mmCIF file of C-alpha atoms in Angstrom:
data_model
loop_
_atom_site.group_PDB
_atom_site.id
_atom_site.type_symbol
_atom_site.label_atom_id
_atom_site.label_comp_id
_atom_site.label_asym_id
_atom_site.label_seq_id
_atom_site.Cartn_x
_atom_site.Cartn_y
_atom_site.Cartn_z
ATOM 1 C CA ASP A 24 1.692 -17.303 -0.732
ATOM 2 C CA ILE A 25 4.788 -15.501 -1.975
ATOM 3 C CA GLN A 26 6.752 -13.810 0.795
ATOM 4 C CA MET A 27 8.887 -10.719 0.207
ATOM 5 C CA THR A 28 12.100 -10.360 2.206
ATOM 6 C CA GLN A 29 13.285 -6.764 2.125
ATOM 7 C CA SER A 30 16.672 -5.520 3.299
ATOM 8 C CA PRO A 31 18.053 -3.637 5.005
ATOM 9 C CA ALA A 32 15.393 -2.794 7.563
ATOM 10 C CA SER A 33 17.038 0.563 8.135
ATOM 11 C CA LEU A 34 19.677 2.584 6.417
ATOM 12 C CA SER A 35 21.509 5.730 7.405
ATOM 13 C CA ALA A 36 22.964 7.820 4.582
ATOM 14 C CA SER A 37 24.023 11.340 3.708
ATOM 15 C CA VAL A 38 22.800 13.700 1.011
ATOM 16 C CA GLY A 39 24.649 12.895 -2.208
ATOM 17 C CA GLU A 40 25.247 9.232 -1.399
ATOM 18 C CA THR A 41 23.952 6.294 -3.424
ATOM 19 C CA VAL A 42 21.915 3.575 -1.697
ATOM 20 C CA THR A 43 20.393 0.273 -2.746
ATOM 21 C CA ILE A 44 17.420 -1.546 -1.217
ATOM 22 C CA THR A 45 16.707 -5.149 -2.124
ATOM 23 C CA CYS A 46 13.717 -7.469 -2.095
ATOM 24 C CA ARG A 47 13.857 -11.202 -2.447
ATOM 25 C CA ALA A 48 10.696 -13.085 -3.332
ATOM 26 C CA SER A 49 10.055 -16.642 -2.139
ATOM 27 C CA GLY A 50 9.112 -17.576 -5.695
ATOM 28 C CA ASN A 51 9.495 -16.216 -9.214
ATOM 29 C CA ILE A 52 7.372 -13.065 -9.551
ATOM 30 C CA HIS A 53 8.207 -12.443 -13.217
ATOM 31 C CA ASN A 54 9.014 -8.728 -12.733
ATOM 32 C CA TYR A 55 5.584 -8.017 -11.236
ATOM 33 C CA LEU A 56 7.111 -5.791 -8.602
ATOM 34 C CA ALA A 57 6.486 -2.250 -7.450
ATOM 35 C CA TRP A 58 8.403 0.087 -5.167
ATOM 36 C CA TYR A 59 6.790 2.754 -2.986
ATOM 37 C CA GLN A 60 8.065 5.655 -0.915
ATOM 38 C CA GLN A 61 6.185 6.682 2.190
ATOM 39 C CA LYS A 62 6.789 9.807 4.213
ATOM 40 C CA GLN A 63 5.706 9.993 7.844
ATOM 41 C CA GLY A 64 1.958 10.476 8.127
ATOM 42 C CA LYS A 65 1.396 10.266 4.366
ATOM 43 C CA SER A 66 0.128 7.661 1.953
ATOM 44 C CA PRO A 67 2.599 5.593 -0.087
ATOM 45 C CA GLN A 68 3.697 6.998 -3.448
ATOM 46 C CA LEU A 69 4.422 4.701 -6.368
ATOM 47 C CA LEU A 70 8.010 4.987 -7.600
ATOM 48 C CA VAL A 71 8.580 1.992 -9.854
ATOM 49 C CA TYR A 72 6.340 -0.678 -11.387
ATOM 50 C CA ASN A 73 7.051 -3.787 -13.427
ATOM 51 C CA ALA A 74 10.387 -3.899 -11.614
ATOM 52 C CA LYS A 75 12.083 -1.169 -13.642
ATOM 53 C CA THR A 76 9.544 1.317 -15.048
ATOM 54 C CA LEU A 77 9.544 4.685 -13.304
ATOM 55 C CA ALA A 78 6.133 6.105 -12.464
ATOM 56 C CA ASP A 79 5.290 9.481 -13.936
ATOM 57 C CA GLY A 80 7.115 12.338 -12.269
ATOM 58 C CA VAL A 81 9.631 10.175 -10.423
ATOM 59 C CA PRO A 82 13.166 11.595 -10.679
ATOM 60 C CA SER A 83 15.666 9.661 -12.777
ATOM 61 C CA ARG A 84 17.960 9.208 -9.773
ATOM 62 C CA PHE A 85 15.620 6.343 -8.833
ATOM 63 C CA SER A 86 16.031 3.090 -10.706
ATOM 64 C CA GLY A 87 14.651 -0.409 -10.356
ATOM 65 C CA SER A 88 16.254 -3.625 -11.510
ATOM 66 C CA GLY A 89 16.102 -7.355 -11.070
ATOM 67 C CA SER A 90 14.354 -10.448 -12.303
ATOM 68 C CA GLY A 91 13.063 -13.757 -11.075
ATOM 69 C CA THR A 92 13.203 -13.595 -7.298
ATOM 70 C CA GLN A 93 15.728 -10.780 -6.728
ATOM 71 C CA TYR A 94 14.950 -7.074 -7.147
ATOM 72 C CA SER A 95 16.590 -3.803 -6.209
ATOM 73 C CA LEU A 96 15.790 -0.126 -5.905
ATOM 74 C CA LYS A 97 18.762 2.188 -6.323
ATOM 75 C CA ILE A 98 18.757 5.848 -5.412
ATOM 76 C CA ASN A 99 21.639 7.869 -6.832
ATOM 77 C CA SER A 100 22.788 11.115 -5.265
ATOM 78 C CA LEU A 101 20.329 11.166 -2.349
ATOM 79 C CA GLN A 102 18.335 14.361 -1.927
ATOM 80 C CA PRO A 103 16.803 15.614 1.348
ATOM 81 C CA GLU A 104 13.311 14.740 0.131
ATOM 82 C CA ASP A 105 14.292 11.077 -0.390
ATOM 83 C CA PHE A 106 14.384 10.253 3.308
ATOM 84 C CA GLY A 107 11.472 8.158 4.498
ATOM 85 C CA SER A 108 10.341 4.550 4.238
ATOM 86 C CA TYR A 109 10.419 2.334 1.166
ATOM 87 C CA TYR A 110 8.366 -0.771 0.446
ATOM 88 C CA CYS A 111 8.351 -3.361 -2.296
ATOM 89 C CA GLN A 112 5.169 -5.206 -3.306
ATOM 90 C CA HIS A 113 4.756 -8.064 -5.747
ATOM 91 C CA PHE A 114 1.731 -8.402 -8.019
ATOM 92 C CA TRP A 115 2.330 -11.900 -9.402
ATOM 93 C CA SER A 116 -0.310 -13.675 -7.337
ATOM 94 C CA THR A 117 -2.852 -13.177 -4.584
ATOM 95 C CA PRO A 118 -2.076 -12.007 -1.971
ATOM 96 C CA PRO A 119 0.193 -9.271 -3.371
ATOM 97 C CA THR A 120 2.377 -9.048 -0.299
ATOM 98 C CA PHE A 121 4.561 -6.132 0.741
ATOM 99 C CA GLY A 122 8.101 -6.295 1.992
ATOM 100 C CA ALA A 123 8.602 -5.268 5.624
ATOM 101 C CA GLY A 124 9.981 -1.906 4.609
ATOM 102 C CA THR A 125 13.265 0.007 4.734
ATOM 103 C CA LYS A 126 13.575 3.174 6.772
ATOM 104 C CA LEU A 127 16.048 5.531 5.120
ATOM 105 C CA GLU A 128 17.352 8.102 7.574
ATOM 106 C CA LEU A 129 19.658 11.067 7.317
ATOM 107 C CA LYS A 130 23.128 10.414 8.711
ATOM 108 C CA GLN B 10 -7.263 14.900 -11.635
ATOM 109 C CA ILE B 11 -7.601 11.468 -10.063
ATOM 110 C CA GLN B 12 -8.282 11.537 -6.346
ATOM 111 C CA LEU B 13 -9.282 9.105 -3.648
ATOM 112 C CA VAL B 14 -10.695 10.889 -0.621
ATOM 113 C CA GLN B 15 -11.280 8.895 2.538
ATOM 114 C CA SER B 16 -13.507 9.596 5.505
ATOM 115 C CA GLY B 17 -12.147 11.148 8.662
ATOM 116 C CA PRO B 18 -10.559 9.655 11.778
ATOM 117 C CA GLU B 19 -12.597 7.301 13.929
ATOM 118 C CA LEU B 20 -12.520 6.550 17.653
ATOM 119 C CA LYS B 21 -14.413 3.406 18.575
ATOM 120 C CA LYS B 22 -14.812 1.019 21.495
ATOM 121 C CA PRO B 23 -14.096 -2.706 21.325
ATOM 122 C CA GLY B 24 -17.074 -4.594 19.929
ATOM 123 C CA GLU B 25 -18.367 -1.666 17.901
ATOM 124 C CA THR B 26 -18.561 -1.391 14.114
ATOM 125 C CA VAL B 27 -16.892 1.124 11.810
ATOM 126 C CA LYS B 28 -17.442 1.880 8.126
ATOM 127 C CA ILE B 29 -14.717 3.776 6.273
ATOM 128 C CA SER B 30 -15.410 5.346 2.895
ATOM 129 C CA CYS B 31 -13.190 6.032 -0.096
ATOM 130 C CA LYS B 32 -14.620 8.342 -2.744
ATOM 131 C CA ALA B 33 -12.985 8.266 -6.170
ATOM 132 C CA SER B 34 -13.016 11.045 -8.719
ATOM 133 C CA GLY B 35 -11.317 11.855 -12.008
ATOM 134 C CA TYR B 36 -11.684 8.428 -13.620
ATOM 135 C CA THR B 37 -14.265 5.764 -14.424
ATOM 136 C CA PHE B 38 -14.737 4.063 -11.051
ATOM 137 C CA THR B 39 -15.540 0.643 -12.458
ATOM 138 C CA ASN B 40 -12.370 0.462 -14.586
ATOM 139 C CA TYR B 41 -10.020 -0.311 -11.683
ATOM 140 C CA GLY B 42 -10.314 -2.511 -8.651
ATOM 141 C CA MET B 43 -10.029 -1.000 -5.179
ATOM 142 C CA ASN B 44 -7.513 -2.350 -2.726
ATOM 143 C CA TRP B 45 -7.494 -1.870 1.034
ATOM 144 C CA VAL B 46 -4.237 -1.706 2.998
ATOM 145 C CA LYS B 47 -3.700 -1.659 6.768
ATOM 146 C CA GLN B 48 -0.812 0.067 8.523
ATOM 147 C CA ALA B 49 -0.639 -0.440 12.278
ATOM 148 C CA PRO B 50 1.157 2.279 14.265
ATOM 149 C CA GLY B 51 4.885 2.198 13.498
ATOM 150 C CA LYS B 52 4.491 -0.880 11.299
ATOM 151 C CA GLY B 53 4.578 -1.726 7.613
ATOM 152 C CA LEU B 54 1.907 -2.066 4.977
ATOM 153 C CA LYS B 55 -0.410 -5.065 4.910
ATOM 154 C CA TRP B 56 -2.681 -5.878 1.981
ATOM 155 C CA MET B 57 -6.197 -6.618 3.233
ATOM 156 C CA GLY B 58 -7.827 -7.495 -0.068
ATOM 157 C CA TRP B 59 -9.602 -5.881 -2.939
ATOM 158 C CA ILE B 60 -13.014 -5.451 -4.486
ATOM 159 C CA ASN B 61 -13.793 -5.718 -8.183
ATOM 160 C CA THR B 62 -15.554 -2.418 -8.801
ATOM 161 C CA TYR B 63 -17.239 -3.791 -11.941
ATOM 162 C CA THR B 64 -18.759 -6.951 -10.453
ATOM 163 C CA GLY B 65 -18.698 -6.055 -6.766
ATOM 164 C CA GLU B 66 -16.903 -9.293 -5.896
ATOM 165 C CA PRO B 67 -14.593 -8.927 -2.879
ATOM 166 C CA THR B 68 -11.414 -10.902 -2.189
ATOM 167 C CA TYR B 69 -10.015 -10.973 1.338
ATOM 168 C CA ALA B 70 -6.518 -11.820 2.522
ATOM 169 C CA ASP B 71 -6.540 -14.686 5.011
ATOM 170 C CA ASP B 72 -6.019 -12.428 8.047
ATOM 171 C CA PHE B 73 -9.024 -10.337 7.067
ATOM 172 C CA LYS B 74 -11.696 -12.963 6.577
ATOM 173 C CA GLY B 75 -14.682 -12.854 8.913
ATOM 174 C CA ARG B 76 -15.031 -9.405 10.491
ATOM 175 C CA PHE B 77 -14.117 -7.349 7.436
ATOM 176 C CA ALA B 78 -16.355 -6.428 4.534
ATOM 177 C CA PHE B 79 -15.742 -4.462 1.352
ATOM 178 C CA SER B 80 -18.666 -2.892 -0.455
ATOM 179 C CA LEU B 81 -19.456 -0.349 -3.134
ATOM 180 C CA GLU B 82 -21.844 2.450 -3.916
ATOM 181 C CA THR B 83 -21.050 2.587 -7.608
ATOM 182 C CA SER B 84 -23.416 5.467 -8.365
ATOM 183 C CA ALA B 85 -21.356 7.561 -5.942
ATOM 184 C CA SER B 86 -17.957 6.157 -7.045
ATOM 185 C CA THR B 87 -17.370 5.140 -3.456
ATOM 186 C CA ALA B 88 -15.881 2.053 -1.862
ATOM 187 C CA TYR B 89 -16.363 1.082 1.757
ATOM 188 C CA LEU B 90 -14.484 -0.921 4.357
ATOM 189 C CA GLN B 91 -16.566 -2.155 7.277
ATOM 190 C CA ILE B 92 -14.998 -3.739 10.330
ATOM 191 C CA ASN B 93 -17.321 -5.486 12.761
ATOM 192 C CA ASN B 94 -16.718 -6.452 16.400
ATOM 193 C CA LEU B 95 -13.722 -4.126 16.654
ATOM 194 C CA LYS B 96 -10.655 -5.220 18.605
ATOM 195 C CA ASN B 97 -7.778 -3.174 20.011
ATOM 196 C CA GLU B 98 -5.489 -4.632 17.349
ATOM 197 C CA ASP B 99 -7.620 -3.037 14.630
ATOM 198 C CA THR B 100 -6.093 0.301 15.651
ATOM 199 C CA ALA B 101 -4.331 1.395 12.464
ATOM 200 C CA THR B 102 -4.437 3.646 9.442
ATOM 201 C CA TYR B 103 -6.412 2.163 6.591
ATOM 202 C CA PHE B 104 -5.706 3.134 2.993
ATOM 203 C CA CYS B 105 -7.710 2.562 -0.157
ATOM 204 C CA ALA B 106 -5.666 2.275 -3.338
ATOM 205 C CA SER B 107 -6.639 1.999 -6.980
ATOM 206 C CA GLY B 108 -4.185 0.263 -9.255
ATOM 207 C CA GLY B 109 -1.236 0.917 -6.978
ATOM 208 C CA LEU B 110 -0.784 4.417 -8.368
ATOM 209 C CA TYR B 111 -3.590 6.242 -6.616
ATOM 210 C CA TRP B 112 -3.983 6.110 -2.862
ATOM 211 C CA GLY B 113 -6.356 7.707 -0.440
ATOM 212 C CA GLN B 114 -4.954 9.869 2.315
ATOM 213 C CA GLY B 115 -5.640 7.192 4.913
ATOM 214 C CA THR B 116 -8.200 6.922 7.705
ATOM 215 C CA THR B 117 -6.927 6.534 11.238
ATOM 216 C CA LEU B 118 -8.974 4.196 13.392
ATOM 217 C CA THR B 119 -8.406 4.039 17.130
ATOM 218 C CA VAL B 120 -10.069 1.266 19.114
ATOM 219 C CA SER B 121 -9.951 1.840 22.838
ATOM 220 C CA SER B 122 -12.216 1.334 25.795
#
C-alpha cells in the first residue's frame, strides 16, 4: 500500500498570509493526487485533482504542484473562510489512502 | 444538481447492526463508483472501500473486511453501508463519495451500551 505523509499536522496563520501544505507518498503516484478542505462538521470539499487542476469554483489563490512522490498545496493571501482542515489523497492504486490531515487555524 | 443524501444519525448498542443509505440524484447512478469513508471523532479520513455501481462488485480496505458490507438498490440510485456486530470503535461519521467530487453530508453513528 502507498502511504501518504502529510505535514505539518497543524498550522497557525493570519489572514493575508501564504501557507504551504505538503504530502509525500511512499511510492510514485504519477500525479494521481487530490486535495480536500473540510470545515468542522461538514463533508470534505474537493479543491485540486490530478495534483494541479483546480476543481470548479475553487478560488485561484489555491494551487497544487508536485510530481512523483512529493506534492504541495499552496494557499496565497489566506481568507477567513480558508481556515479548517486539509487532506491529500492519492488515487494511483488501491487503497487510495489519505494523508493524516493539516489543521489550519487562525493566529 | 448532483446530490448525495445520506440517512440520519444512528445510536446503536454493541453487537447490533446498522445500515446507512446514500441516495444519489442528478446523474446516472451507474456511471460512477461509490466510495465509503470513515471519520472517527476528532480524527482524519479513512477510505473504507468502494462499490462498482455498474456491476455491484464491492472492494474493501483491509481494515474493513468481515463486518462491513456495501450494497446497492440501483433502481433507487441508492448505495448502502451495513456494519454488523457493532463495536464501540465503529463510532464515527461515515461519508459516501462519488468520484471524489461529490460527497454525502455524512451519517453519525454512535455505538454505546
